[in-house]
PDB file of C-alpha atoms in Angstrom:
ATOM      1  CA  MET A   1       6.927 -17.691   3.467  1.00 40.00           C
ATOM      2  CA  ALA A   2       6.109 -14.909   0.986  1.00 41.00           C
ATOM      3  CA  ARG A   3       3.413 -13.361   3.179  1.00 43.00           C
ATOM      4  CA  ARG A   4       5.802 -13.587   6.092  1.00 43.00           C
ATOM      5  CA  ALA A   5       8.448 -11.919   3.947  1.00 42.00           C
ATOM      6  CA  ILE A   6       6.259  -8.902   3.213  1.00 47.00           C
ATOM      7  CA  LYS A   7       5.113  -8.874   6.816  1.00 44.00           C
ATOM      8  CA  ALA A   8       8.672  -8.975   8.063  1.00 41.00           C
ATOM      9  CA  LEU A   9       9.550  -5.946   5.935  1.00 38.00           C
ATOM     10  CA  ALA A  10       7.198  -3.802   7.979  1.00 38.00           C
ATOM     11  CA  VAL A  11       7.486  -5.247  11.473  1.00 34.00           C
ATOM     12  CA  ALA A  12      10.175  -2.815  12.603  1.00 31.00           C
ATOM     13  CA  GLY A  13       8.121   0.240  11.731  1.00 31.00           C
ATOM     14  CA  LEU A  14       4.712  -0.951  12.793  1.00 31.00           C
ATOM     15  CA  ALA A  15       5.152   0.330  16.340  1.00 27.00           C
ATOM     16  CA  ALA A  16       4.656   3.907  15.123  1.00 28.00           C
ATOM     17  CA  GLY A  17       1.732   5.744  13.572  1.00 29.00           C
ATOM     18  CA  GLY A  18      -2.039   5.672  13.602  1.00 27.00           C
ATOM     19  CA  PHE A  19      -4.695   3.863  11.630  1.00 25.00           C
ATOM     20  CA  LEU A  20      -6.047   3.773   8.084  1.00 28.00           C
ATOM     21  CA  ALA A  21      -9.676   4.186   7.337  1.00 28.00           C
ATOM     22  CA  LEU A  22     -11.017   1.035   5.815  1.00 28.00           C
ATOM     23  CA  ALA A  23     -14.508  -0.300   5.184  1.00 28.00           C
ATOM     24  CA  SER A  24     -15.693  -3.334   3.288  1.00 30.00           C
ATOM     25  CA  CYS A  25     -18.760  -4.311   1.331  1.00 29.00           C
ATOM     26  CA  THR A  26     -19.721  -6.971  -1.177  1.00 27.00           C
ATOM     27  CA  GLN A  27     -20.185  -6.120  -4.826  1.00 32.00           C
ATOM     28  CA  ASP A  28     -20.599  -8.394  -7.855  1.00 30.00           C
ATOM     29  CA  GLY A  29     -20.031 -11.481  -5.710  1.00 32.00           C
ATOM     30  CA  GLY A  30     -16.587 -10.320  -4.584  1.00 34.00           C
ATOM     31  CA  ARG A  31     -15.243  -8.406  -1.651  1.00 33.00           C
ATOM     32  CA  GLN A  32     -14.736  -4.738  -2.322  1.00 38.00           C
ATOM     33  CA  ILE A  33     -13.197  -2.385   0.176  1.00 37.00           C
ATOM     34  CA  ALA A  34     -13.826   1.320  -0.231  1.00 41.00           C
ATOM     35  CA  ALA A  35     -12.106   4.207   1.487  1.00 38.00           C
ATOM     36  CA  THR A  36     -14.172   5.774   4.273  1.00 37.00           C
ATOM     37  CA  PRO A  37     -13.435   8.157   7.137  1.00 34.00           C
ATOM     38  CA  GLN A  38     -13.945   5.488   9.837  1.00 32.00           C
ATOM     39  CA  SER A  39     -11.742   2.434  10.347  1.00 37.00           C
ATOM     40  CA  THR A  40     -13.449  -0.938  10.488  1.00 41.00           C
ATOM     41  CA  THR A  41     -10.140  -2.733  10.978  1.00 60.00           C
ATOM     42  CA  PRO A  42      -8.896  -1.684  14.417  1.00 63.00           C
ATOM     43  CA  GLY A  43      -5.144  -1.748  14.712  1.00 75.00           C
ATOM     44  CA  PHE A  44      -4.418  -1.428  10.997  1.00 82.00           C
ATOM     45  CA  GLY A  45      -2.502   1.641   9.922  1.00 90.00           C
ATOM     46  CA  LEU A  46      -0.138   3.230   7.462  1.00 92.00           C
ATOM     47  CA  PHE A  47       3.452   3.237   8.693  1.00 93.00           C
ATOM     48  CA  TYR A  48       6.582   4.884   7.290  1.00 95.00           C
ATOM     49  CA  LEU A  49       9.837   2.942   7.614  1.00 93.00           C
ATOM     50  CA  ASP A  50      13.275   4.465   6.983  1.00 95.00           C
ATOM     51  CA  GLU A  51      15.724   1.665   6.296  1.00 94.00           C
ATOM     52  CA  GLY A  52      18.813   3.627   5.379  1.00 95.00           C
ATOM     53  CA  ALA A  53      19.096   3.236   1.612  1.00 97.00           C
ATOM     54  CA  SER A  54      15.401   2.478   1.184  1.00 98.00           C
ATOM     55  CA  ALA A  55      12.049   3.806   2.375  1.00 98.00           C
ATOM     56  CA  LYS A  56       8.797   1.900   2.881  1.00 95.00           C
ATOM     57  CA  LEU A  57       5.168   2.759   3.473  1.00 95.00           C
ATOM     58  CA  ALA A  58       3.368  -0.272   4.894  1.00 92.00           C
ATOM     59  CA  TYR A  59      -0.316  -0.858   5.513  1.00 90.00           C
ATOM     60  CA  GLY A  60      -0.799  -3.341   8.315  1.00 88.00           C
ATOM     61  CA  GLN A  61      -1.401  -3.980  11.967  1.00 84.00           C
ATOM     62  CA  ALA A  62       0.776  -2.231  14.530  1.00 76.00           C
ATOM     63  CA  ASN A  63       3.286  -4.363  16.420  1.00 69.00           C
ATOM     64  CA  SER A  64       2.660  -7.419  14.260  1.00 74.00           C
ATOM     65  CA  ASP A  65       3.719  -9.036  11.026  1.00 74.00           C
ATOM     66  CA  ASP A  66       0.236  -8.616   9.490  1.00 80.00           C
ATOM     67  CA  VAL A  67       0.922  -6.436   6.408  1.00 80.00           C
ATOM     68  CA  ASP A  68      -1.391  -6.262   3.396  1.00 83.00           C
ATOM     69  CA  LEU A  69       0.190  -3.593   1.181  1.00 91.00           C
ATOM     70  CA  MET A  70       3.708  -2.224   0.871  1.00 93.00           C
ATOM     71  CA  LEU A  71       5.130   0.674  -1.139  1.00 97.00           C
ATOM     72  CA  GLN A  72       8.913   0.832  -1.181  1.00 97.00           C
ATOM     73  CA  CYS A  73      11.692   2.606  -2.997  1.00 98.00           C
ATOM     74  CA  THR A  74      15.406   3.087  -3.094  1.00 98.00           C
ATOM     75  CA  LYS A  75      15.847   6.620  -1.788  1.00 98.00           C
ATOM     76  CA  GLY A  76      16.171   9.184  -4.568  1.00 98.00           C
ATOM     77  CA  SER A  77      15.267   6.675  -7.296  1.00 98.00           C
ATOM     78  CA  ARG A  78      11.794   8.082  -8.087  1.00 98.00           C
ATOM     79  CA  MET A  79      10.674   4.454  -8.612  1.00 98.00           C
ATOM     80  CA  VAL A  80       8.205   2.628  -6.358  1.00 98.00           C
ATOM     81  CA  GLU A  81       7.677  -1.084  -5.908  1.00 98.00           C
ATOM     82  CA  VAL A  82       4.070  -1.917  -4.958  1.00 97.00           C
ATOM     83  CA  THR A  83       3.546  -5.258  -3.182  1.00 94.00           C
ATOM     84  CA  ASP A  84       0.066  -6.579  -2.440  1.00 93.00           C
ATOM     85  CA  LEU A  85      -1.305  -9.940  -1.378  1.00 89.00           C
ATOM     86  CA  VAL A  86      -2.944 -11.909  -4.184  1.00 90.00           C
ATOM     87  CA  ARG A  87      -6.659 -11.614  -3.478  1.00 85.00           C
ATOM     88  CA  GLY A  88      -8.101 -13.903  -6.130  1.00 84.00           C
ATOM     89  CA  PRO A  89      -7.520 -15.618  -9.446  1.00 88.00           C
ATOM     90  CA  GLY A  90      -6.794 -13.448 -12.432  1.00 88.00           C
ATOM     91  CA  PRO A  91      -4.017 -11.785 -14.370  1.00 91.00           C
ATOM     92  CA  ALA A  92      -0.917 -10.476 -12.628  1.00 94.00           C
ATOM     93  CA  VAL A  93      -2.090  -6.856 -12.694  1.00 96.00           C
ATOM     94  CA  LEU A  94      -2.421  -4.220  -9.973  1.00 97.00           C
ATOM     95  CA  THR A  95      -4.527  -1.127 -10.595  1.00 97.00           C
ATOM     96  CA  LEU A  96      -3.844   1.981  -8.508  1.00 98.00           C
ATOM     97  CA  MET A  97      -6.514   4.692  -8.245  1.00 97.00           C
ATOM     98  CA  SER A  98      -6.698   8.014  -6.428  1.00 97.00           C
ATOM     99  CA  SER A  99      -8.773  11.141  -7.015  1.00 96.00           C
ATOM    100  CA  GLY A 100      -9.822   9.979 -10.490  1.00 96.00           C
ATOM    101  CA  ALA A 101      -6.273   9.073 -11.561  1.00 98.00           C
ATOM    102  CA  ARG A 102      -5.646   5.469 -12.543  1.00 97.00           C
ATOM    103  CA  ALA A 103      -2.646   3.319 -13.488  1.00 98.00           C
ATOM    104  CA  VAL A 104      -2.696  -0.330 -14.523  1.00 97.00           C
ATOM    105  CA  LEU A 105       0.571  -2.030 -13.578  1.00 98.00           C
ATOM    106  CA  LYS A 106       1.848  -5.349 -14.867  1.00 97.00           C
ATOM    107  CA  ALA A 107       2.958  -7.373 -11.868  1.00 97.00           C
ATOM    108  CA  ARG A 108       5.022 -10.424 -11.135  1.00 96.00           C
ATOM    109  CA  THR A 109       3.870 -13.119  -8.764  1.00 94.00           C
ATOM    110  CA  GLU A 110       5.992 -14.418  -5.906  1.00 93.00           C
ATOM    111  CA  GLY A 111       4.908 -16.840  -3.258  1.00 86.00           C
ATOM    112  CA  GLY A 112       5.485 -19.443  -0.659  1.00 60.00           C
ATOM    113  CA  ASP A 113       3.907 -20.807   2.508  1.00 64.00           C
ATOM    114  CA  GLY A 114       0.477 -20.695   0.884  1.00 68.00           C
ATOM    115  CA  SER A 115       0.533 -16.904   0.338  1.00 81.00           C
ATOM    116  CA  MET A 116       1.100 -15.265  -3.009  1.00 89.00           C
ATOM    117  CA  LEU A 117       2.232 -11.696  -3.635  1.00 92.00           C
ATOM    118  CA  LEU A 118       1.821  -9.405  -6.618  1.00 95.00           C
ATOM    119  CA  ILE A 119       4.744  -7.029  -7.099  1.00 96.00           C
ATOM    120  CA  ALA A 120       4.677  -4.167  -9.601  1.00 98.00           C
ATOM    121  CA  ASP A 121       6.992  -1.269 -10.344  1.00 98.00           C
ATOM    122  CA  THR A 122       5.933   2.268 -11.196  1.00 98.00           C
ATOM    123  CA  ARG A 123       7.279   5.787 -11.245  1.00 98.00           C
ATOM    124  CA  LEU A 124       6.862   7.976  -8.177  1.00 98.00           C
ATOM    125  CA  ASP A 125       5.137  10.572 -10.366  1.00 97.00           C
ATOM    126  CA  ALA A 126       2.497   8.106 -11.636  1.00 98.00           C
ATOM    127  CA  PRO A 127      -0.809  10.027 -11.510  1.00 98.00           C
ATOM    128  CA  PRO A 128      -2.457   7.889  -8.787  1.00 98.00           C
ATOM    129  CA  LEU A 129       0.629   8.131  -6.558  1.00 98.00           C
ATOM    130  CA  THR A 130       0.793  11.898  -7.064  1.00 98.00           C
ATOM    131  CA  ALA A 131      -2.911  12.097  -6.144  1.00 98.00           C
ATOM    132  CA  PHE A 132      -2.339   9.826  -3.116  1.00 98.00           C
ATOM    133  CA  ARG A 133       0.443  12.142  -1.942  1.00 98.00           C
ATOM    134  CA  ARG A 134      -1.960  15.109  -2.109  1.00 97.00           C
ATOM    135  CA  SER A 135      -5.133  13.456  -0.823  1.00 96.00           C
ATOM    136  CA  GLY A 136      -3.979  10.607   1.406  1.00 96.00           C
ATOM    137  CA  ARG A 137      -6.402   8.300  -0.431  1.00 96.00           C
ATOM    138  CA  LEU A 138      -5.395   5.257  -2.480  1.00 96.00           C
ATOM    139  CA  GLU A 139      -7.312   2.306  -3.889  1.00 95.00           C
ATOM    140  CA  VAL A 140      -5.681  -0.864  -5.156  1.00 95.00           C
ATOM    141  CA  SER A 141      -7.558  -3.423  -7.213  1.00 94.00           C
ATOM    142  CA  GLN A 142      -6.739  -6.827  -8.580  1.00 93.00           C
ATOM    143  CA  ALA A 143      -8.764  -9.781  -9.821  1.00 88.00           C
ATOM    144  CA  GLY A 144     -11.957  -7.701  -9.524  1.00 87.00           C
ATOM    145  CA  LEU A 145     -11.388  -6.947  -5.824  1.00 89.00           C
ATOM    146  CA  ARG A 146     -10.529  -3.528  -4.389  1.00 89.00           C
ATOM    147  CA  HIS A 147      -9.238  -2.181  -1.135  1.00 86.00           C
ATOM    148  CA  GLY A 148      -8.976   1.470  -0.276  1.00 88.00           C
ATOM    149  CA  LEU A 149      -6.771   3.352   2.151  1.00 89.00           C
ATOM    150  CA  VAL A 150      -7.268   6.754   3.704  1.00 92.00           C
ATOM    151  CA  ALA A 151      -4.342   8.130   5.687  1.00 94.00           C
ATOM    152  CA  ARG A 152      -5.456   9.703   8.952  1.00 94.00           C
ATOM    153  CA  PRO A 153      -4.099  13.165   9.777  1.00 96.00           C
ATOM    154  CA  ASP A 154      -1.434  11.686  12.070  1.00 95.00           C
ATOM    155  CA  GLU A 155      -0.307   9.362   9.235  1.00 95.00           C
ATOM    156  CA  ARG A 156       0.011  12.091   6.593  1.00 97.00           C
ATOM    157  CA  PRO A 157       3.526  13.157   7.691  1.00 97.00           C
ATOM    158  CA  GLY A 158       4.700   9.555   7.130  1.00 96.00           C
ATOM    159  CA  VAL A 159       3.174   9.567   3.651  1.00 97.00           C
ATOM    160  CA  GLU A 160       5.014  12.802   2.850  1.00 98.00           C
ATOM    161  CA  ARG A 161       8.289  11.464   4.302  1.00 98.00           C
ATOM    162  CA  PHE A 162       7.981   8.405   2.058  1.00 98.00           C
ATOM    163  CA  PHE A 163       7.478  10.513  -1.085  1.00 98.00           C
ATOM    164  CA  ALA A 164      10.256  12.924  -0.141  1.00 98.00           C
ATOM    165  CA  ALA A 165      12.674  10.041   0.488  1.00 98.00           C
ATOM    166  CA  CYS A 166      11.846   8.424  -2.860  1.00 98.00           C
ATOM    167  CA  GLU A 167      12.145  11.765  -4.614  1.00 97.00           C
ATOM    168  CA  HIS A 168      15.256  13.274  -3.052  1.00 94.00           C
ATOM    169  CA  GLY A 169      16.958  10.539  -1.054  1.00 84.00           C
TER     170      GLY A 169
END
């Protein structure tokens, strides 16, 4: 149910946009995904969703309910909720990284239907989010596993719309 809930949040906006660059490799016995210029997950992308009072930036597959990462805010609040699928055992912590900036966020766990989510709150001006806005690159890690996103040029306007909505409403 929880994975479906996060997936359902992005379904409406997944018809738009391009793809994220994503590559995976194994490191220290775990799966690590590093940002690269070529996508190894066809159909996955970064999609901006305007939902009236809120804005969302979802990473998932177009025209489906397959969503792995969601950033959302109440417009004008300058606060961002980061939701990611639980990827392994460990503390309820999400680490955001971009262009050398790093933030460790305490998260809460929600779940159902066999899927668990980590949800953390941070400020829009947190250094890794500011760097992501500039560079289009973001890495998220939890439980020793990382996944990285690189917004393609056609996705960058959606990234900027998300930040502008969270900043100004």
